[in-house]
């Protein structure tokens, strides 16, 4: 008789036939940063995750590096007083985020540092693009994103992460980087970013929720799969070095679809809401935190993600190294 259970009879055999694994080298750890010193501020809906002051974040990165994490993505938090319609602060001389990029790369030249490119942290409208008469306009947004990208490249960023979902922005940013002499700066495009309910805790962390309306005219409809392939074709043609699906676990089919159709590495963003769901259930004693964390990351990797952006990165490294 054919018995699949023979391959499951001991841990030695199970690990011998195991098809996927989660590796620390595939992690990109998101860090929220603000201007200031000596403090870290907890985020209520994301237990274990903080907003780090520019000074404190260096210690956090040091700890993570010791644990074996090599890549980070930085999200800046700006006070309302520094926001305006044109996201002017995003490429201003006195933007702490740009200085922090330089400082981190100076202290940790070996880490891969990724940025966020979108207007929302700097915009008084709280949208990823420029708002004119209530409309999020596309083409007028592109030069702003390009200025932001070039400023980040100048600061020393390794990977630009456009999360804005404007049409044509990968090509536009690529051209701007090349023209400014940053042909070695990579672009990891948020290729299939869905208009998801899972971003709530992140917007709380950044205080970046849209002041009016929603993001449905630029982020993708959660009902659509084939449209993700259209976005993929565009991003590859425009020169994306890596592509991303976001969120991750509710979109495992999309990760697989994108993986099967692309010849560049595929990333998945295990977003704030996915993290919050596990933490909330675990805090109630309803689910086992460590097993959920492991299974969640494993499922993303099994779906085809080569790279995982996850708030679990440090905890996973601490517990499963
Ligand atoms: C916005 C941005 C968002 C996230 C990353 N970049 C939120 C949004 O689109 O409103 C969400 C990440 C998360 O939820 O962890 N540019």
Tab-separated table of N, CA and C in Angstrom, residues 28-32 46 49 75 202 269-273 275 309-315:
chain	number	residue	atom	x	y	z
A	28	UNK	N	13.121	41.494	5.371
A	28	UNK	CA	13.363	42.936	5.457
A	28	UNK	C	12.526	43.409	6.643
A	29	UNK	N	13.192	44.004	7.631
A	29	UNK	CA	12.502	44.390	8.871
A	29	UNK	C	12.073	45.859	8.810
A	30	UNK	N	10.763	46.146	8.879
A	30	UNK	CA	10.297	47.540	8.828
A	30	UNK	C	10.526	48.249	10.172
A	31	UNK	N	11.027	49.479	10.080
A	31	UNK	CA	11.264	50.279	11.291
A	31	UNK	C	10.614	51.656	11.111
A	32	UNK	N	9.826	52.070	12.109
A	32	UNK	CA	9.221	53.409	12.088
A	32	UNK	C	10.153	54.363	12.816
A	46	UNK	N	0.230	47.190	17.682
A	46	UNK	CA	1.310	46.304	17.227
A	46	UNK	C	2.270	46.014	18.383
A	49	UNK	N	6.284	46.404	18.632
A	49	UNK	CA	6.778	47.310	17.574
A	49	UNK	C	6.707	48.750	18.085
A	75	UNK	N	10.391	53.707	7.664
A	75	UNK	CA	9.206	54.544	7.437
A	75	UNK	C	9.260	55.746	8.370
A	202	UNK	N	-0.631	50.422	10.722
A	202	UNK	CA	0.469	51.191	10.120
A	202	UNK	C	0.104	52.676	10.063
A	269	UNK	N	4.787	41.623	1.379
A	269	UNK	CA	4.746	42.460	2.583
A	269	UNK	C	3.692	41.908	3.543
A	270	UNK	N	4.188	41.301	4.603
A	270	UNK	CA	3.355	40.781	5.690
A	270	UNK	C	3.014	42.004	6.575
A	271	UNK	N	1.879	42.633	6.278
A	271	UNK	CA	1.628	44.002	6.763
A	271	UNK	C	1.175	44.089	8.224
A	272	UNK	N	1.013	45.324	8.658
A	272	UNK	CA	0.699	45.615	10.058
A	272	UNK	C	-0.545	44.879	10.565
A	273	UNK	N	-1.600	44.823	9.740
A	273	UNK	CA	-2.843	44.183	10.176
A	273	UNK	C	-2.680	42.678	10.356
A	275	UNK	N	0.077	41.221	11.282
A	275	UNK	CA	0.829	41.117	12.547
A	275	UNK	C	-0.124	41.324	13.727
A	309	UNK	N	8.878	41.132	3.821
A	309	UNK	CA	8.900	42.281	4.725
A	309	UNK	C	7.978	41.922	5.876
A	310	UNK	N	8.504	41.842	7.088
A	310	UNK	CA	7.658	41.406	8.197
A	310	UNK	C	8.071	42.021	9.527
A	311	UNK	N	7.038	42.392	10.304
A	311	UNK	CA	7.265	42.935	11.646
A	311	UNK	C	7.709	41.826	12.609
A	312	UNK	N	7.600	40.583	12.167
A	312	UNK	CA	8.021	39.448	12.992
A	312	UNK	C	9.523	39.186	12.884
A	313	UNK	N	10.214	39.892	12.010
A	313	UNK	CA	11.602	39.526	11.689
A	313	UNK	C	12.476	39.347	12.934
A	314	UNK	N	12.449	40.341	13.824
A	314	UNK	CA	13.336	40.266	14.984
A	314	UNK	C	12.922	39.138	15.935
A	315	UNK	N	11.635	39.077	16.196
A	315	UNK	CA	11.130	38.042	17.104
A	315	UNK	C	11.425	36.644	16.552
